[in-house]
Coordinates of C-alpha atoms in Angstrom, one line a residue:
M1 CA -13.8 -24.7 -4.3
K2 CA -14.9 -22.2 -6.8
I3 CA -15.7 -18.6 -5.7
K4 CA -19.4 -18.1 -5.3
Y5 CA -21.1 -14.7 -5.2
E6 CA -24.4 -14.0 -3.4
L7 CA -26.2 -10.7 -4.0
I8 CA -27.7 -9.6 -0.7
K9 CA -29.1 -6.2 -1.6
N10 CA -28.8 -3.4 -4.1
T11 CA -29.4 0.3 -4.1
G12 CA -29.7 1.3 -7.7
Q13 CA -26.7 -0.4 -9.3
A14 CA -24.7 -0.5 -6.0
R15 CA -24.5 -4.1 -4.8
L16 CA -24.1 -5.5 -1.3
G17 CA -22.9 -9.1 -1.5
K18 CA -21.1 -12.1 -0.1
L19 CA -18.0 -13.6 -1.7
K20 CA -17.6 -17.3 -0.7
T21 CA -14.0 -18.5 -0.9
N22 CA -11.7 -21.3 0.3
Y23 CA -10.9 -19.1 3.3
G24 CA -14.3 -18.0 4.4
T25 CA -17.0 -15.6 3.3
Y26 CA -16.3 -11.9 2.9
D27 CA -18.5 -8.9 2.3
T28 CA -18.5 -6.9 -0.9
P29 CA -17.9 -4.4 -2.3
M30 CA -14.3 -4.7 -1.1
F31 CA -10.9 -3.2 -1.6
M32 CA -8.0 -5.6 -2.2
P33 CA -4.5 -4.6 -1.2
V34 CA -1.7 -5.5 -3.7
G35 CA 1.1 -7.7 -2.7
T36 CA 3.1 -7.8 -5.9
L37 CA 6.0 -10.0 -4.8
A38 CA 3.9 -12.1 -2.4
N39 CA 3.9 -9.4 0.3
V40 CA 1.9 -6.2 0.7
K41 CA 5.0 -3.9 0.9
T42 CA 6.5 -3.7 4.4
L43 CA 3.4 -5.3 6.1
T44 CA 2.8 -8.6 7.8
P45 CA -0.3 -10.8 7.3
E46 CA -1.2 -10.1 10.9
E47 CA -1.3 -6.4 10.2
L48 CA -3.5 -7.0 7.2
Y49 CA -5.9 -9.1 9.3
N50 CA -6.1 -6.3 11.8
M51 CA -7.2 -3.9 9.0
N52 CA -10.0 -6.4 8.1
S53 CA -8.3 -7.2 4.8
A54 CA -9.9 -10.0 2.8
V55 CA -8.6 -10.8 -0.7
I56 CA -5.1 -9.6 -1.5
L57 CA -3.3 -9.7 -4.8
A58 CA 0.0 -11.2 -6.0
N59 CA 1.7 -10.7 -9.4
T60 CA 2.1 -13.7 -11.7
Y61 CA 4.8 -12.1 -13.9
H62 CA 7.0 -11.0 -10.9
L63 CA 6.6 -14.4 -9.1
W64 CA 7.4 -16.2 -12.3
L65 CA 10.7 -14.5 -12.5
R66 CA 11.4 -14.5 -8.7
P67 CA 11.4 -17.0 -7.0
G68 CA 9.7 -19.0 -9.7
A69 CA 6.4 -20.8 -9.8
D70 CA 8.0 -24.2 -9.0
V71 CA 9.5 -22.8 -5.8
V72 CA 6.1 -21.5 -4.7
N73 CA 4.5 -24.8 -5.6
K74 CA 7.1 -26.7 -3.6
A75 CA 6.4 -24.5 -0.6
G76 CA 2.7 -25.6 -0.8
G77 CA 1.4 -22.7 -2.8
L78 CA 1.2 -19.0 -2.2
H79 CA -0.7 -19.2 1.1
Q80 CA 1.9 -21.4 2.7
F81 CA 4.8 -19.5 1.1
M82 CA 3.7 -16.1 2.4
N83 CA 1.7 -17.3 5.4
Y84 CA -1.5 -15.5 4.4
N85 CA -4.5 -17.2 5.8
G86 CA -7.0 -15.5 3.4
P87 CA -8.0 -15.5 -0.2
I88 CA -5.4 -14.5 -2.8
L89 CA -6.0 -13.3 -6.4
T90 CA -3.2 -13.5 -9.0
D91 CA -3.1 -11.2 -12.0
S92 CA -2.2 -12.7 -15.3
G93 CA 0.9 -10.8 -16.4
G94 CA -1.3 -8.9 -18.9
F95 CA -0.5 -5.5 -17.4
Q96 CA 3.2 -6.2 -18.0
V97 CA 2.3 -6.5 -21.7
F98 CA 1.0 -2.9 -21.4
S99 CA 4.0 -1.7 -19.4
L100 CA 7.0 -3.6 -20.8
A101 CA 6.2 -5.0 -24.3
K102 CA 6.3 -3.1 -27.6
K103 CA 3.2 -3.4 -29.9
K104 CA 5.2 -5.3 -32.5
D105 CA 6.1 -7.9 -30.0
I106 CA 2.4 -8.8 -29.2
T107 CA 1.4 -11.7 -31.5
E108 CA -1.4 -14.2 -31.7
E109 CA 0.7 -16.8 -30.0
G110 CA 1.8 -14.6 -27.0
V111 CA 4.0 -11.7 -26.0
V112 CA 7.8 -11.2 -26.2
F113 CA 9.3 -8.7 -23.8
K114 CA 12.4 -8.1 -21.7
S115 CA 12.8 -8.9 -18.1
H116 CA 12.8 -5.7 -16.0
I117 CA 15.5 -7.4 -13.8
D118 CA 18.2 -8.4 -16.3
G119 CA 16.9 -7.7 -19.7
K120 CA 16.5 -11.4 -20.5
K121 CA 14.1 -12.2 -23.4
L122 CA 10.8 -13.6 -22.1
F123 CA 7.8 -15.2 -23.9
L124 CA 4.5 -15.3 -22.1
T125 CA 1.4 -17.0 -23.6
P126 CA -2.1 -17.4 -22.3
E127 CA -1.4 -21.1 -21.6
L128 CA 1.8 -20.4 -19.7
S129 CA 0.1 -17.6 -17.6
I130 CA -2.6 -20.0 -16.5
Q131 CA -0.1 -22.8 -15.8
I132 CA 2.0 -20.5 -13.6
Q133 CA -1.1 -19.4 -11.7
N134 CA -2.2 -23.1 -11.3
K135 CA 1.2 -23.7 -9.6
L136 CA 0.9 -20.6 -7.5
D137 CA -2.4 -22.0 -6.3
S138 CA -4.2 -18.7 -5.8
D139 CA -7.9 -18.7 -5.1
I140 CA -8.6 -16.5 -8.1
A141 CA -6.6 -16.6 -11.4
M142 CA -7.0 -14.1 -14.1
S143 CA -7.2 -14.7 -17.8
F144 CA -4.2 -13.4 -19.9
D145 CA -5.2 -10.2 -21.7
E146 CA -3.7 -7.2 -23.4
C147 CA -4.4 -4.0 -21.5
I148 CA -5.1 -1.5 -24.3
P149 CA -3.3 1.8 -24.0
Y150 CA -5.1 5.1 -24.0
P151 CA -5.6 6.6 -26.5
A152 CA -5.7 3.8 -29.1
T153 CA -7.1 3.8 -32.6
Y154 CA -10.4 1.9 -33.1
E155 CA -8.7 -0.6 -35.4
Y156 CA -6.0 -1.4 -32.9
A157 CA -8.5 -1.7 -30.0
K158 CA -10.7 -4.0 -32.1
Q159 CA -7.8 -6.3 -33.0
S160 CA -6.6 -6.4 -29.5
T161 CA -10.0 -7.0 -28.0
E162 CA -10.7 -9.9 -30.3
R163 CA -7.3 -11.4 -29.5
T164 CA -7.9 -11.1 -25.8
I165 CA -11.1 -13.1 -26.2
R166 CA -9.2 -15.8 -28.1
W167 CA -6.5 -15.8 -25.4
A168 CA -9.2 -16.1 -22.7
K169 CA -10.6 -19.2 -24.4
R170 CA -7.1 -20.8 -24.7
G171 CA -6.3 -20.1 -21.1
K172 CA -9.6 -21.6 -19.9
E173 CA -8.9 -24.8 -21.9
V174 CA -5.7 -25.5 -20.0
H175 CA -6.8 -24.4 -16.5
N176 CA -6.8 -27.4 -14.3
N177 CA -6.7 -26.3 -10.6
S178 CA -10.1 -27.4 -9.1
R179 CA -9.5 -25.2 -6.0
Q180 CA -9.0 -22.1 -8.2
S181 CA -11.5 -19.9 -9.8
L182 CA -10.8 -18.3 -13.2
F183 CA -12.0 -14.7 -14.1
G184 CA -12.4 -13.4 -17.6
I185 CA -11.3 -9.8 -18.4
V186 CA -13.4 -7.3 -20.5
Q187 CA -11.3 -5.0 -22.7
G188 CA -12.4 -2.7 -25.6
G189 CA -10.6 0.5 -24.9
E190 CA -12.7 3.7 -25.0
Y191 CA -15.1 2.3 -27.6
E192 CA -18.7 1.5 -26.5
D193 CA -19.3 -1.2 -29.2
L194 CA -16.0 -3.0 -28.4
R195 CA -16.8 -2.9 -24.6
K196 CA -20.2 -4.5 -25.4
Y197 CA -18.7 -7.1 -27.7
S198 CA -15.9 -8.0 -25.3
A199 CA -18.3 -8.3 -22.4
Q200 CA -20.8 -10.5 -24.3
E201 CA -18.2 -12.8 -25.8
T202 CA -16.3 -13.1 -22.5
V203 CA -19.5 -14.0 -20.7
K204 CA -20.2 -16.7 -23.3
L205 CA -17.1 -18.5 -22.1
D206 CA -18.7 -18.8 -18.6
F207 CA -16.0 -17.7 -16.2
D208 CA -16.3 -17.7 -12.4
G209 CA -16.2 -13.9 -12.3
Y210 CA -15.5 -11.0 -14.6
A211 CA -13.1 -8.1 -14.5
I212 CA -13.2 -4.8 -16.3
G213 CA -9.6 -4.0 -17.5
G214 CA -8.0 -1.3 -19.5
T215 CA -9.1 1.6 -17.2
S216 CA -7.0 4.1 -15.3
V217 CA -4.3 4.0 -18.0
G218 CA -4.2 7.7 -18.6
E219 CA -7.7 8.5 -19.6
D220 CA -9.8 11.3 -18.0
K221 CA -12.3 10.3 -15.3
D222 CA -15.4 10.7 -17.4
T223 CA -13.9 8.4 -20.0
M224 CA -13.0 5.9 -17.3
Y225 CA -16.5 5.9 -15.8
K226 CA -18.0 5.5 -19.3
M227 CA -15.7 2.5 -19.9
I228 CA -17.3 0.9 -16.8
D229 CA -20.8 1.8 -17.9
D230 CA -20.3 0.4 -21.4
A231 CA -19.2 -3.0 -20.1
I232 CA -21.0 -3.7 -16.8
K233 CA -24.5 -3.8 -18.2
Y234 CA -23.6 -7.0 -20.0
L235 CA -22.1 -8.8 -17.0
P236 CA -24.2 -11.4 -15.1
L237 CA -25.8 -10.4 -11.8
D238 CA -24.8 -13.6 -10.1
K239 CA -21.0 -13.4 -10.6
P240 CA -18.5 -11.0 -9.0
R241 CA -17.4 -7.9 -10.9
Y242 CA -13.9 -6.6 -10.5
L243 CA -12.5 -3.3 -11.6
M244 CA -8.7 -3.7 -12.1
G245 CA -6.1 -1.2 -10.9
V246 CA -8.4 1.4 -9.4
G247 CA -7.9 2.8 -5.9
E248 CA -8.6 6.5 -5.6
P249 CA -11.3 7.0 -2.9
I250 CA -13.7 8.8 -5.2
D251 CA -13.2 6.2 -8.0
L252 CA -14.2 3.5 -5.5
L253 CA -17.5 5.3 -4.9
E254 CA -18.1 5.8 -8.6
G255 CA -17.3 2.1 -9.3
V256 CA -19.7 0.9 -6.6
A257 CA -22.4 3.2 -8.0
R258 CA -22.0 1.4 -11.3
G259 CA -22.2 -2.1 -9.8
I260 CA -18.5 -3.1 -9.1
D261 CA -17.8 -5.5 -6.2
M262 CA -14.0 -5.7 -6.1
F263 CA -11.2 -3.2 -6.5
D264 CA -7.4 -3.3 -6.3
C265 CA -4.6 -0.8 -6.5
V266 CA -1.0 -0.2 -5.5
L267 CA -1.9 3.4 -4.8
P268 CA -2.2 3.3 -0.9
T269 CA 1.3 1.8 -0.4
R270 CA 2.9 3.7 -3.3
L271 CA 1.6 7.0 -1.9
A272 CA 2.8 6.0 1.6
R273 CA 6.4 5.5 0.4
H274 CA 6.3 9.1 -0.9
G275 CA 4.9 10.5 2.4
N276 CA 1.3 10.9 1.3
A277 CA -1.8 10.0 3.3
F278 CA -5.5 9.7 2.5
T279 CA -7.8 11.7 4.8
R280 CA -11.5 12.6 4.7
K281 CA -10.5 16.0 3.5
G282 CA -8.4 14.7 0.7
R283 CA -4.8 13.6 0.3
I284 CA -2.1 15.2 2.4
N285 CA 1.7 15.3 2.0
L286 CA 3.5 14.7 5.3
K287 CA 6.7 16.2 3.9
N288 CA 5.1 19.6 4.1
L289 CA 6.8 21.9 6.7
K290 CA 3.4 22.7 8.4
Y291 CA 3.4 19.2 9.8
K292 CA 6.8 19.5 11.5
E293 CA 5.2 20.4 14.9
D294 CA 1.8 18.8 14.3
F295 CA 1.4 16.4 17.2
T296 CA -2.1 15.1 16.1
P297 CA -2.8 11.9 14.3
I298 CA -3.1 11.8 10.5
E299 CA -6.9 11.8 11.0
D300 CA -8.9 12.2 14.2
G301 CA -11.3 9.3 14.7
C302 CA -9.3 6.9 12.5
D303 CA -9.1 3.4 14.1
C304 CA -5.9 2.3 12.4
Y305 CA -2.8 1.4 14.4
T306 CA -0.9 4.4 13.0
C307 CA -3.5 7.0 14.1
Q308 CA -4.0 5.3 17.4
N309 CA -0.3 5.6 18.3
Y310 CA 1.6 8.2 16.2
T311 CA 1.5 11.8 15.2
K312 CA 2.0 13.6 11.9
A313 CA 5.2 15.3 13.3
Y314 CA 6.8 11.9 14.1
I315 CA 5.8 10.3 10.8
R316 CA 7.1 13.4 8.9
H317 CA 10.4 13.0 10.8
L318 CA 10.6 9.4 9.7
I319 CA 9.8 10.2 6.1
T320 CA 12.2 13.1 5.8
C321 CA 15.0 10.9 7.3
E322 CA 14.1 8.1 4.9
E323 CA 13.3 5.7 7.7
T324 CA 11.4 2.6 6.5
L325 CA 9.0 2.9 9.5
G326 CA 7.5 6.1 8.0
G327 CA 6.3 4.3 4.8
R328 CA 5.1 1.3 6.9
L329 CA 3.0 3.5 9.2
L330 CA 1.5 5.4 6.2
S331 CA 0.8 2.1 4.4
I332 CA -1.1 0.9 7.4
H333 CA -3.2 4.1 7.5
N334 CA -3.8 4.3 3.7
I335 CA -4.9 0.6 3.3
R336 CA -7.1 0.8 6.4
F337 CA -8.6 4.1 5.1
L338 CA -9.8 2.4 1.9
I339 CA -11.0 -0.8 3.6
K340 CA -12.9 1.4 6.1
E341 CA -14.4 3.4 3.2
M342 CA -15.7 0.1 1.8
E343 CA -17.1 -0.9 5.2
E344 CA -19.0 2.4 5.3
I345 CA -20.2 2.0 1.7
R346 CA -21.6 -1.5 2.5
E347 CA -23.4 0.0 5.6
S348 CA -24.9 2.8 3.4
I349 CA -26.2 0.3 0.9
K350 CA -27.6 -1.8 3.7
N351 CA -29.3 1.4 5.1
D352 CA -30.5 2.6 1.7
N353 CA -28.5 5.8 1.8
F354 CA -25.6 5.1 -0.5
L355 CA -26.1 8.1 -2.7
E356 CA -26.3 10.4 0.2
Y357 CA -23.1 8.9 1.6
K358 CA -21.4 9.2 -1.8
E359 CA -22.3 12.8 -2.2
N360 CA -21.2 13.7 1.4
F361 CA -17.9 11.8 1.1
I362 CA -17.0 13.5 -2.3
R363 CA -17.9 17.0 -1.0
Q364 CA -15.7 16.5 2.1
Y365 CA -12.9 14.8 0.2
K366 CA -12.6 17.6 -2.3
N367 CA -12.3 20.1 0.5
S368 CA -8.6 19.4 0.6
D369 CA -5.9 21.8 1.7

């Protein structure tokens, strides 16, 4: 079935909603862990369920290369292949255009770039991106787009934005998986009129949901928040709104305050692999010597498996010895931290005190050591 969004309540622009999927109904706003290669790094589906994870992400480009869309299709689709009994969203490969392709290799037809694995020449088009995602059988597929770098000239951003809209239309025309929803992506760079144009034209194509892309690509926070403001006012109230690639705890609050329902980011697991943990008082680095004999959990009162069972001193030992378990335990904590933050945000909207919660959270979070 197609994703359906129900708005339950709003406080200002912050929205409390329900996302109805093939795998049940989930509360929004939500944070979605990223499982690039059909796994959230080092974690099992059971661990994700225990954190109250809902939608997770997988990466179209990476799965296209390994193991291949046909292999996943033969396995019965992504859910069967990775044994995740919950909704899955696949990105389009558009971010790899941003990270791997050269500007000269982006044409109207599609994008030429080299495989990050063996340097082999690849050609990805809007149609192929959608066809791959149809085979992966995710619950939500994303339109193929170009993530505009920051900074970009107005002329470049305009041409790219117009092309992304044409690509979205082409992808929609070939989409043929009735169980799968298709989201459009708003681009436009840092330019207010282009964000407006992109949002309005993308909405005209009538997607099942809408994403705001091209943020968190090197711009300052004020610019990022303005990019959201410039786009979101033109998105329909009865469809889900997804801010791509954003996962800093304060950015989640700022996104919710502007009307975002869904977020994703590799940040919690990437930070974990480098020994960093989210806490209410900001990010901490467990490699620091001061944690060598700290026999307390990462955060008092945290309900995650890691904090219930292990100390900073032990995790620091694992990280400094490059034991995989260290990154695993920190990944569990970091993902649960963001999911828990979203649970509290939903409760604050429900209780009409979201702005107070936001201010208190930010004040405490910035009091980092």
